[in-house]
Short mmCIF file of C-alpha atoms in Angstrom, two decimals:
data_model
loop_
_atom_site.label_atom_id
_atom_site.label_comp_id
_atom_site.label_asym_id
_atom_site.label_seq_id
_atom_site.Cartn_x
_atom_site.Cartn_y
_atom_site.Cartn_z
CA UNK A 1 32.17 -5.12 19.73
CA UNK A 2 31.54 -4.70 15.98
CA UNK A 3 33.58 -6.48 13.32
CA UNK A 4 35.07 -3.11 12.30
CA UNK A 5 36.21 -2.46 15.87
CA UNK A 6 37.75 -5.91 16.12
CA UNK A 7 39.73 -5.26 12.95
CA UNK A 8 40.91 -1.88 14.22
CA UNK A 9 41.93 -3.35 17.56
CA UNK A 10 43.78 -6.27 15.98
CA UNK A 11 45.70 -4.02 13.59
CA UNK A 12 46.56 -1.72 16.44
CA UNK A 13 47.93 -4.65 18.42
CA UNK A 14 50.24 -5.52 15.58
CA UNK A 15 51.26 -1.95 14.83
CA UNK A 16 52.18 -1.19 18.43
CA UNK A 17 54.46 -4.17 18.76
CA UNK A 18 57.58 -2.01 18.88
CA UNK A 19 56.21 0.80 21.06
CA UNK A 20 56.59 1.01 24.82
CA UNK A 21 58.18 2.66 27.78
CA UNK A 22 61.92 3.04 27.85
CA UNK A 23 63.89 2.05 30.92
CA UNK A 24 66.15 4.63 32.48
CA UNK A 25 68.44 5.64 35.32
CA UNK A 26 67.87 8.16 38.09
CA UNK A 27 70.03 11.26 38.09
CA UNK A 28 70.78 13.82 40.81
CA UNK A 29 68.68 16.95 41.05
CA UNK A 30 69.71 19.81 38.84
CA UNK A 31 70.23 23.43 39.89
CA UNK A 32 66.45 24.05 40.04
CA UNK A 33 65.84 21.11 42.34
CA UNK A 34 64.21 19.05 39.61
CA UNK A 35 65.19 15.42 39.20
CA UNK A 36 64.12 13.52 36.07
CA UNK A 37 62.84 10.21 37.38
CA UNK A 38 63.83 8.25 34.26
CA UNK A 39 66.36 9.39 31.72
CA UNK A 40 67.30 6.99 28.92
CA UNK A 41 70.62 5.23 29.47
CA UNK A 42 70.63 3.32 26.19
CA UNK A 43 73.39 3.44 23.63
CA UNK A 44 71.21 4.64 20.76
CA UNK A 45 67.62 5.00 19.66
CA UNK A 46 67.47 1.47 18.29
CA UNK A 47 68.43 -0.10 21.62
CA UNK A 48 66.06 2.32 23.33
CA UNK A 49 63.19 1.01 21.24
CA UNK A 50 64.10 -2.66 21.35
CA UNK A 51 63.91 -2.65 25.13
CA UNK A 52 60.52 -0.99 25.14
CA UNK A 53 57.41 -2.38 26.78
CA UNK A 54 54.52 -3.22 24.46
CA UNK A 55 51.22 -1.42 24.92
CA UNK A 56 48.02 -3.43 24.97
CA UNK A 57 45.36 -1.83 22.71
CA UNK A 58 42.71 -3.58 24.81
CA UNK A 59 44.03 -2.05 28.01
CA UNK A 60 41.52 -0.05 30.04
CA UNK A 61 41.96 3.72 30.00
CA UNK A 62 40.26 5.91 32.57
CA UNK A 63 39.21 9.36 31.39
CA UNK A 64 38.41 12.51 33.31
CA UNK A 65 36.27 14.75 31.14
CA UNK A 66 33.53 17.37 31.53
CA UNK A 67 29.95 16.23 31.78
CA UNK A 68 29.08 18.30 28.71
CA UNK A 69 31.73 16.57 26.60
CA UNK A 70 30.75 13.16 27.89
CA UNK A 71 27.08 13.65 27.08
CA UNK A 72 28.02 15.27 23.80
CA UNK A 73 29.66 12.16 22.37
CA UNK A 74 32.37 10.64 24.54
CA UNK A 75 29.74 8.28 25.95
CA UNK A 76 29.57 6.58 22.56
CA UNK A 77 32.98 5.03 23.26
CA UNK A 78 33.28 5.12 27.09
CA UNK A 79 31.12 3.98 29.96
CA UNK A 80 30.59 6.21 33.01
CA UNK A 81 32.01 5.21 36.37
CA UNK A 82 31.51 8.21 38.61
CA UNK A 83 30.44 11.83 38.75
CA UNK A 84 32.86 14.28 40.31
CA UNK A 85 33.63 18.01 40.66
CA UNK A 86 36.99 19.68 40.49
CA UNK A 87 38.21 22.46 42.80
CA UNK A 88 36.46 25.05 40.60
CA UNK A 89 33.13 23.23 40.86
CA UNK A 90 33.09 21.97 37.27
CA UNK A 91 30.88 18.92 36.64
CA UNK A 92 33.14 16.05 35.61
CA UNK A 93 32.80 12.38 34.70
CA UNK A 94 35.23 9.51 35.23
CA UNK A 95 34.72 7.10 32.33
CA UNK A 96 36.31 3.89 31.14
CA UNK A 97 37.40 3.14 27.57
CA UNK A 98 39.98 0.97 25.75
CA UNK A 99 43.30 2.20 24.45
CA UNK A 100 42.42 1.51 20.79
CA UNK A 101 39.32 3.73 21.10
CA UNK A 102 41.25 6.91 21.95
CA UNK A 103 41.84 8.08 18.34
CA UNK A 104 38.09 7.86 17.69
CA UNK A 105 37.28 9.69 20.93
CA UNK A 106 39.80 12.43 20.09
CA UNK A 107 38.59 12.74 16.52
CA UNK A 108 34.96 12.87 17.66
CA UNK A 109 35.71 15.81 20.03
CA UNK A 110 37.49 17.55 17.17
CA UNK A 111 34.55 17.10 14.82
CA UNK A 112 31.86 18.12 17.31
CA UNK A 113 33.61 20.81 19.29
CA UNK A 114 35.96 22.18 16.62
CA UNK A 115 38.87 21.93 19.05
CA UNK A 116 41.36 19.42 20.45
CA UNK A 117 41.74 17.75 23.80
CA UNK A 118 38.90 17.49 26.23
CA UNK A 119 40.07 14.91 28.73
CA UNK A 120 42.85 13.65 31.00
CA UNK A 121 43.75 9.94 30.67
CA UNK A 122 45.02 7.53 33.32
CA UNK A 123 46.03 3.88 33.48
CA UNK A 124 43.76 3.10 36.47
CA UNK A 125 40.66 4.45 38.14
CA UNK A 126 42.67 4.95 41.31
CA UNK A 127 45.02 7.32 39.46
CA UNK A 128 42.04 9.24 38.05
CA UNK A 129 40.51 9.57 41.51
CA UNK A 130 43.85 10.63 43.01
CA UNK A 131 44.26 13.26 40.31
CA UNK A 132 40.91 14.79 41.17
CA UNK A 133 41.53 14.56 44.92
CA UNK A 134 44.75 16.55 44.56
CA UNK A 135 43.56 18.82 41.75
CA UNK A 136 44.55 22.49 42.35
CA UNK A 137 42.93 24.50 39.55
CA UNK A 138 41.34 26.87 42.05
CA UNK A 139 44.74 27.68 43.49
CA UNK A 140 46.13 28.44 40.00
CA UNK A 141 43.15 30.57 39.02
CA UNK A 142 42.90 32.58 42.23
CA UNK A 143 46.49 33.01 43.31
CA UNK A 144 48.03 36.42 42.86
CA UNK A 145 51.21 36.95 40.85
CA UNK A 146 53.72 34.14 41.41
CA UNK A 147 56.54 36.54 40.45
CA UNK A 148 57.17 40.10 39.38
CA UNK A 149 55.30 40.32 36.08
CA UNK A 150 56.74 43.72 35.24
CA UNK A 151 57.66 44.51 31.64
CA UNK A 152 61.03 46.26 31.73
CA UNK A 153 63.46 44.21 29.64
CA UNK A 154 63.06 45.77 26.21
CA UNK A 155 66.86 46.02 25.92
CA UNK A 156 66.90 42.24 25.53
CA UNK A 157 63.54 41.55 23.83
CA UNK A 158 63.34 44.31 21.23
CA UNK A 159 66.54 43.29 19.33
CA UNK A 160 65.30 39.68 19.17
CA UNK A 161 62.06 40.30 17.35
CA UNK A 162 63.43 41.23 13.89
CA UNK A 163 65.55 38.07 13.91
CA UNK A 164 62.55 35.72 13.66
CA UNK A 165 62.86 33.86 10.36
CA UNK A 166 59.73 32.45 8.69
CA UNK A 167 61.87 30.07 6.62
CA UNK A 168 63.31 28.49 9.78
CA UNK A 169 59.88 27.82 11.28
CA UNK A 170 58.54 26.56 7.96
CA UNK A 171 61.48 24.21 7.52
CA UNK A 172 60.99 22.68 10.95
CA UNK A 173 57.25 22.22 10.42
CA UNK A 174 57.94 20.56 7.09
CA UNK A 175 60.51 18.22 8.61
CA UNK A 176 58.38 17.17 11.56
CA UNK A 177 55.33 16.55 9.36
CA UNK A 178 57.12 14.59 6.63
CA UNK A 179 60.16 12.82 8.13
CA UNK A 180 57.87 10.19 9.72
CA UNK A 181 54.37 8.92 8.92
CA UNK A 182 53.25 10.16 12.31
CA UNK A 183 54.44 11.21 15.73
CA UNK A 184 51.81 9.11 17.52
CA UNK A 185 52.60 8.41 21.15
CA UNK A 186 52.41 4.64 20.71
CA UNK A 187 54.57 4.34 17.62
CA UNK A 188 58.32 4.14 17.05
CA UNK A 189 58.00 7.31 14.96
CA UNK A 190 56.74 9.24 17.96
CA UNK A 191 59.88 8.18 19.81
CA UNK A 192 62.21 9.06 16.95
CA UNK A 193 60.65 12.53 16.62
CA UNK A 194 61.26 13.17 20.32
CA UNK A 195 64.94 12.24 19.94
CA UNK A 196 65.30 14.58 16.95
CA UNK A 197 63.73 17.45 18.88
CA UNK A 198 66.02 16.89 21.86
CA UNK A 199 69.14 16.80 19.67
CA UNK A 200 68.09 19.82 17.65
CA UNK A 201 67.31 21.94 20.72
CA UNK A 202 70.51 20.94 22.49
CA UNK A 203 72.64 21.74 19.44
CA UNK A 204 71.27 25.29 19.52
CA UNK A 205 72.95 25.64 22.90
CA UNK A 206 76.31 25.34 21.12
CA UNK A 207 77.93 23.56 24.06
CA UNK A 208 76.99 26.12 26.69
CA UNK A 209 77.48 24.63 30.19
CA UNK A 210 74.28 26.29 31.46
CA UNK A 211 72.17 24.58 28.78
CA UNK A 212 71.09 20.95 29.17
CA UNK A 213 68.53 18.58 27.62
CA UNK A 214 66.71 15.53 28.90
CA UNK A 215 64.08 13.00 27.86
CA UNK A 216 61.40 12.90 30.56
CA UNK A 217 60.21 9.29 30.72
CA UNK A 218 58.55 9.21 34.14
CA UNK A 219 55.15 8.86 32.52
CA UNK A 220 53.70 5.40 33.01
CA UNK A 221 51.06 5.69 30.29
CA UNK A 222 52.86 7.66 27.56
CA UNK A 223 53.35 4.58 25.36
CA UNK A 224 57.12 4.85 25.34
CA UNK A 225 57.18 8.41 23.94
CA UNK A 226 59.34 10.69 26.08
CA UNK A 227 58.74 14.37 26.62
CA UNK A 228 61.66 16.68 25.80
CA UNK A 229 62.94 19.34 28.23
CA UNK A 230 65.63 21.88 27.36
CA UNK A 231 66.82 23.83 30.41
CA UNK A 232 68.63 27.16 30.45
CA UNK A 233 69.81 27.55 34.04
CA UNK A 234 69.03 30.82 35.79
CA UNK A 235 71.94 32.83 37.11
CA UNK A 236 70.32 34.70 39.99
CA UNK A 237 67.00 33.00 40.65
CA UNK A 238 67.61 29.43 39.47
CA UNK A 239 64.83 27.97 41.63
CA UNK A 240 62.16 30.08 39.89
CA UNK A 241 61.12 28.33 36.67
CA UNK A 242 59.62 29.70 33.46
CA UNK A 243 58.11 27.22 31.00
CA UNK A 244 57.31 27.46 27.30
CA UNK A 245 55.84 24.29 25.80
CA UNK A 246 53.92 22.55 23.04
CA UNK A 247 53.15 18.94 22.30
CA UNK A 248 55.29 16.84 20.00
CA UNK A 249 52.85 13.99 19.22
CA UNK A 250 50.28 13.77 16.43
CA UNK A 251 47.13 11.75 15.73
CA UNK A 252 44.65 11.21 12.93
CA UNK A 253 41.62 9.17 11.94
CA UNK A 254 43.58 7.21 9.36
CA UNK A 255 45.44 4.03 10.35
CA UNK A 256 46.79 2.87 13.67
CA UNK A 257 50.15 2.74 15.49
CA UNK A 258 53.15 2.86 13.16
CA UNK A 259 50.82 2.77 10.16
CA UNK A 260 48.87 5.87 11.21
CA UNK A 261 48.98 8.69 8.67
CA UNK A 262 49.17 11.75 10.93
CA UNK A 263 51.40 14.55 9.61
CA UNK A 264 50.25 17.00 12.27
CA UNK A 265 51.77 20.07 10.63
CA UNK A 266 49.63 22.54 12.47
CA UNK A 267 48.82 20.26 15.41
CA UNK A 268 51.44 20.64 16.77
CA UNK A 269 54.54 20.68 14.59
CA UNK A 270 53.88 24.40 14.31
CA UNK A 271 54.19 24.90 18.08
CA UNK A 272 57.39 22.87 18.30
CA UNK A 273 58.84 24.75 15.32
CA UNK A 274 57.94 28.05 16.94
CA UNK A 275 59.66 27.02 20.19
CA UNK A 276 62.71 25.92 18.16
CA UNK A 277 63.01 29.43 16.68
CA UNK A 278 62.63 31.02 20.12
CA UNK A 279 65.43 28.82 21.45
CA UNK A 280 67.66 29.59 18.44
CA UNK A 281 67.38 33.38 18.78
CA UNK A 282 67.60 33.57 22.57
CA UNK A 283 70.64 31.30 22.89
CA UNK A 284 72.52 32.63 19.87
CA UNK A 285 72.30 36.13 21.36
CA UNK A 286 74.29 34.97 24.36
CA UNK A 287 71.32 35.59 26.66
CA UNK A 288 71.63 34.36 30.21
CA UNK A 289 68.37 34.52 32.20
CA UNK A 290 68.00 35.44 35.83
CA UNK A 291 65.37 32.72 36.26
CA UNK A 292 65.64 29.16 34.96
CA UNK A 293 63.82 28.74 31.65
CA UNK A 294 62.59 25.34 30.42
CA UNK A 295 61.41 24.67 26.87
CA UNK A 296 59.23 21.55 26.68
CA UNK A 297 57.90 19.22 24.01
CA UNK A 298 55.17 17.16 25.60
CA UNK A 299 54.45 13.51 24.82
CA UNK A 300 50.98 12.00 24.35
CA UNK A 301 48.92 15.20 24.46
CA UNK A 302 46.44 13.91 21.91
CA UNK A 303 45.42 11.01 24.12
CA UNK A 304 44.76 12.81 27.39
CA UNK A 305 47.49 15.35 28.17
CA UNK A 306 49.65 12.54 29.55
CA UNK A 307 53.19 13.92 29.12
CA UNK A 308 52.45 17.43 30.42
CA UNK A 309 50.38 16.08 33.32
CA UNK A 310 53.21 13.77 34.34
CA UNK A 311 55.70 16.66 34.31
CA UNK A 312 53.43 19.12 36.08
CA UNK A 313 52.54 16.60 38.82
CA UNK A 314 56.22 15.70 39.20
CA UNK A 315 57.14 19.37 39.63
CA UNK A 316 54.34 19.83 42.16
CA UNK A 317 55.36 16.78 44.18
CA UNK A 318 58.96 18.04 44.25
CA UNK A 319 57.83 21.46 45.49
CA UNK A 320 59.32 23.30 42.52
CA UNK A 321 58.40 26.93 41.92
CA UNK A 322 56.97 27.51 38.45
CA UNK A 323 56.24 31.22 37.97
CA UNK A 324 54.65 31.03 34.52
CA UNK A 325 53.82 28.63 31.68
CA UNK A 326 53.04 29.58 28.07
CA UNK A 327 51.44 26.95 25.86
CA UNK A 328 52.00 27.05 22.07
CA UNK A 329 49.62 24.50 20.50
CA UNK A 330 48.67 25.18 16.87
CA UNK A 331 50.22 28.46 15.77
CA UNK A 332 50.13 28.46 11.96
CA UNK A 333 46.58 28.75 10.60
CA UNK A 334 45.40 32.27 9.93
CA UNK A 335 43.07 31.91 6.97
CA UNK A 336 40.21 34.39 7.35
CA UNK A 337 41.34 35.37 10.82
CA UNK A 338 40.43 38.74 12.28
CA UNK A 339 43.26 38.71 14.77
CA UNK A 340 46.92 37.70 14.89
CA UNK A 341 46.15 35.36 17.79
CA UNK A 342 43.52 34.58 20.41
CA UNK A 343 44.00 34.32 24.16
CA UNK A 344 42.21 31.37 25.77
CA UNK A 345 40.46 32.78 28.82
CA UNK A 346 39.30 29.57 30.51
CA UNK A 347 41.24 27.05 32.61
CA UNK A 348 44.20 29.37 32.92
CA UNK A 349 45.57 31.97 35.37
CA UNK A 350 43.89 35.40 35.03
CA UNK A 351 47.06 37.04 36.35
CA UNK A 352 49.21 35.36 33.71
CA UNK A 353 46.61 36.10 31.03
CA UNK A 354 47.01 39.78 31.95
CA UNK A 355 50.78 39.50 31.68
CA UNK A 356 50.59 37.85 28.24
CA UNK A 357 48.18 40.47 26.92
CA UNK A 358 50.47 43.23 28.17
CA UNK A 359 53.37 41.54 26.42
CA UNK A 360 51.35 41.53 23.21
CA UNK A 361 50.37 45.17 23.58
CA UNK A 362 53.95 46.19 24.33
CA UNK A 363 55.80 44.26 21.61
CA UNK A 364 53.38 43.06 18.95
CA UNK A 365 50.68 45.74 18.80
CA UNK A 366 53.23 48.36 17.57
CA UNK A 367 53.82 46.00 14.61
CA UNK A 368 50.19 46.48 13.61
CA UNK A 369 48.96 43.19 15.08
CA UNK A 370 45.70 42.71 16.98
CA UNK A 371 44.54 40.10 19.49
CA UNK A 372 41.24 38.51 20.42
CA UNK A 373 39.92 36.14 23.07
CA UNK A 374 38.23 32.76 23.03
CA UNK A 375 37.57 29.70 25.17
CA UNK A 376 38.58 26.11 24.50
CA UNK A 377 36.84 24.08 27.22
CA UNK A 378 37.98 21.49 29.72
CA UNK A 379 41.50 20.03 29.27
CA UNK A 380 41.83 21.44 25.76
CA UNK A 381 45.65 21.53 25.78
CA UNK A 382 48.72 21.12 27.96
CA UNK A 383 48.31 24.39 29.89
CA UNK A 384 45.42 22.61 31.64
CA UNK A 385 47.90 20.16 33.18
CA UNK A 386 49.83 23.01 34.80
CA UNK A 387 46.61 24.68 35.95
CA UNK A 388 45.45 21.42 37.54
CA UNK A 389 48.80 21.17 39.38
CA UNK A 390 48.31 24.67 40.80
CA UNK A 391 50.75 26.58 38.56
CA UNK A 392 49.98 29.76 36.56
CA UNK A 393 49.58 28.95 32.86
CA UNK A 394 48.18 30.62 29.75
CA UNK A 395 47.66 29.77 26.09
CA UNK A 396 47.58 31.85 22.95
CA UNK A 397 45.98 30.11 19.96
CA UNK A 398 46.13 30.64 16.20
CA UNK A 399 43.80 33.18 14.60
CA UNK A 400 41.26 30.66 13.28
CA UNK A 401 40.50 27.02 13.91
CA UNK A 402 42.14 24.69 11.38
CA UNK A 403 39.45 22.21 10.34
CA UNK A 404 41.98 19.71 9.00
CA UNK A 405 43.33 18.81 12.43
CA UNK A 406 43.57 15.08 13.14
CA UNK A 407 43.36 14.24 9.46
CA UNK A 408 45.81 13.22 6.74
CA UNK A 409 45.61 16.76 5.31
CA UNK A 410 47.02 18.62 8.30
CA UNK A 411 49.95 19.62 6.13
CA UNK A 412 51.82 22.79 5.20
CA UNK A 413 50.26 22.67 1.76
CA UNK A 414 46.86 23.46 3.28
CA UNK A 415 48.39 26.41 5.13
CA UNK A 416 49.77 28.04 2.00
CA UNK A 417 53.23 26.49 2.41
CA UNK A 418 54.01 29.33 4.74
CA UNK A 419 54.80 29.86 8.43
CA UNK A 420 54.14 33.60 8.51
CA UNK A 421 51.40 33.20 11.11
CA UNK A 422 53.78 31.35 13.45
CA UNK A 423 56.33 34.16 13.33
CA UNK A 424 54.01 36.23 15.53
CA UNK A 425 53.94 33.48 18.12
CA UNK A 426 57.72 33.25 18.08
CA UNK A 427 57.88 36.97 18.85
CA UNK A 428 55.38 36.54 21.70
CA UNK A 429 57.37 33.64 23.05
CA UNK A 430 60.56 35.64 22.94
CA UNK A 431 58.88 38.45 24.85
CA UNK A 432 57.57 35.91 27.38
CA UNK A 433 60.97 34.34 28.16
CA UNK A 434 62.78 37.70 28.00
CA UNK A 435 60.39 39.50 30.34
CA UNK A 436 59.65 36.65 32.76
CA UNK A 437 63.07 35.01 32.63
CA UNK A 438 64.71 38.44 32.65
CA UNK A 439 68.40 38.99 31.82
CA UNK A 440 71.37 38.34 34.04
CA UNK A 441 73.34 41.58 34.43
CA UNK A 442 77.13 41.46 34.24
CA UNK A 443 78.55 44.05 36.65
CA UNK A 444 81.88 45.79 36.75
CA UNK A 445 84.21 44.93 39.59
CA UNK A 446 83.11 48.00 41.61
CA UNK A 447 79.43 47.10 41.05
CA UNK A 448 78.69 50.28 39.14
CA UNK A 449 77.43 50.52 35.54
CA UNK A 450 76.10 47.31 33.96
CA UNK A 451 77.93 46.07 30.96
CA UNK A 452 76.22 46.35 27.54
CA UNK A 453 73.62 43.71 26.64
CA UNK A 454 75.15 40.95 24.46
CA UNK A 455 74.70 41.47 20.75
CA UNK A 456 71.62 39.91 19.21
CA UNK A 457 71.87 36.79 17.13
CA UNK A 458 72.25 36.79 13.40
CA UNK A 459 69.85 34.67 11.35
CA UNK A 460 70.93 31.09 10.83
CA UNK A 461 69.82 28.19 8.74
CA UNK A 462 66.74 26.24 9.72
CA UNK A 463 67.40 23.53 12.36
CA UNK A 464 65.43 21.18 10.14
CA UNK A 465 68.41 20.98 7.86
CA UNK A 466 70.07 18.62 10.39
CA UNK A 467 69.94 14.94 9.42
CA UNK A 468 66.85 13.25 10.83
CA UNK A 469 68.93 10.25 11.94
CA UNK A 470 71.09 12.26 14.31
CA UNK A 471 70.78 11.01 17.90
CA UNK A 472 74.07 12.06 19.49
CA UNK A 473 73.85 14.53 22.39
CA UNK A 474 76.19 17.42 21.77
CA UNK A 475 78.60 17.73 24.74
CA UNK A 476 79.36 20.93 26.58
CA UNK A 477 82.55 22.76 25.79
CA UNK A 478 85.62 21.15 27.37
CA UNK A 479 83.65 18.12 28.44
CA UNK A 480 83.93 14.51 27.53
CA UNK A 481 81.54 13.24 24.86
CA UNK A 482 78.13 12.20 26.21
CA UNK A 483 76.55 8.92 25.25
CA UNK A 484 73.49 9.15 23.00
CA UNK A 485 70.38 9.35 25.19
CA UNK A 486 72.28 10.60 28.27
CA UNK A 487 71.29 13.91 29.80
CA UNK A 488 73.94 16.63 29.53
CA UNK A 489 74.40 18.08 32.99
CA UNK A 490 74.64 21.82 33.70
CA UNK A 491 77.25 23.20 36.05
CA UNK A 492 76.24 24.72 39.37
CA UNK A 493 74.86 28.30 39.37
CA UNK A 494 77.33 31.08 40.08
CA UNK A 495 77.07 34.59 41.35
CA UNK A 496 77.09 37.59 39.03
CA UNK A 497 80.34 37.69 37.17
CA UNK A 498 82.63 40.62 37.94
CA UNK A 499 85.03 41.94 35.35
CA UNK A 500 87.60 44.69 35.40
#
């Protein structure tokens, strides 16, 4: 080990002193059958952090990556242990590295491949081997439609699209990229950012009893950073789940742990900000979906897709039915782009890809927007976790690759201090949840004509205006106040409501 590497490792050890995995309590299954295995039961964020488990920067980390990526540079930092193939026949390598080396591995892939990701990470070789033994990418890629992918809900979707506000998305990106030095998975800042996202998303539910939020902590190697899940319970098909997600962590090649300088404005504050605007518009309109819709902010994506993999594997082991996943990772760089967005055509479901392109052609093409295609390689983002678990997933990426990713200059300033590019992704996301989640129809007492669709939302102020120190979960209407960190429970599903 070089003197430079010893210095990096030692500073990482000190910087990570306050990071770790929060303890939690088990809760009953919700209406979809899902049961978060660890939900924080602490009084506030400070207590949550003080009880955390330290992460050892010298700890072994076991990577599953493609042979091409390994030979292309990962081998500089990791030693090979075994050669394997996944269910699609891809040549893979299981390799061993140390925790403190992950930022360099991630940055190296970014510099060589001009993309993010590239590997899954595990705490033991046994976990890596088990992941590959149970890997179900072939099922996800070859299975026919997991649900009706018809496009017939324009009455809900069309009024939403003009309500997308660039200023809201820009404000959230700015907040997430400046309120903390980083959102690194093994820093206290990464934990604080997750709490802010949970509270912000839950507040947009305005106390609705069918809207709940949780911190998913059942990830043994996420460094104490929870993933965030906001659930809008389905009214007719609550066991069928629609997912829209992006990752909440950030990383850079400058500093370590709490001292890391990683604003991550495009990667992936832009995706989280886009999801926040989708949630705002859909919920403010009074929309109630037929299927259950879950909005997710994944932990520890930059160090091996850890948060999303933990969630996807948990859903698979519980036998939950996920009918479609849309990944929003980097949505705001369009400089010199030929298209409004690019569909990633590898490591994702062809059937869901077709659905997403039809959504684009139905709702965005009439606005004068165009789309392209591209590939991003093995394990490039969180949709790969869902594919590996056997669920249909797809990803739309920004028009052009942002070459400042994983640096101190991944800021709004280098994207023109604008979020115009992300507004298109918000519209696509609204179309995705509206057409796949569908809309619960309120019937008259005699079951005849459906009642009119609820009025669309009016624009509101950016969620980023909320104080960054807010950690209190907003309770449902007519409920007792919930403790900070406790999951707000949704009531049981009901049949279609009948009115005179």
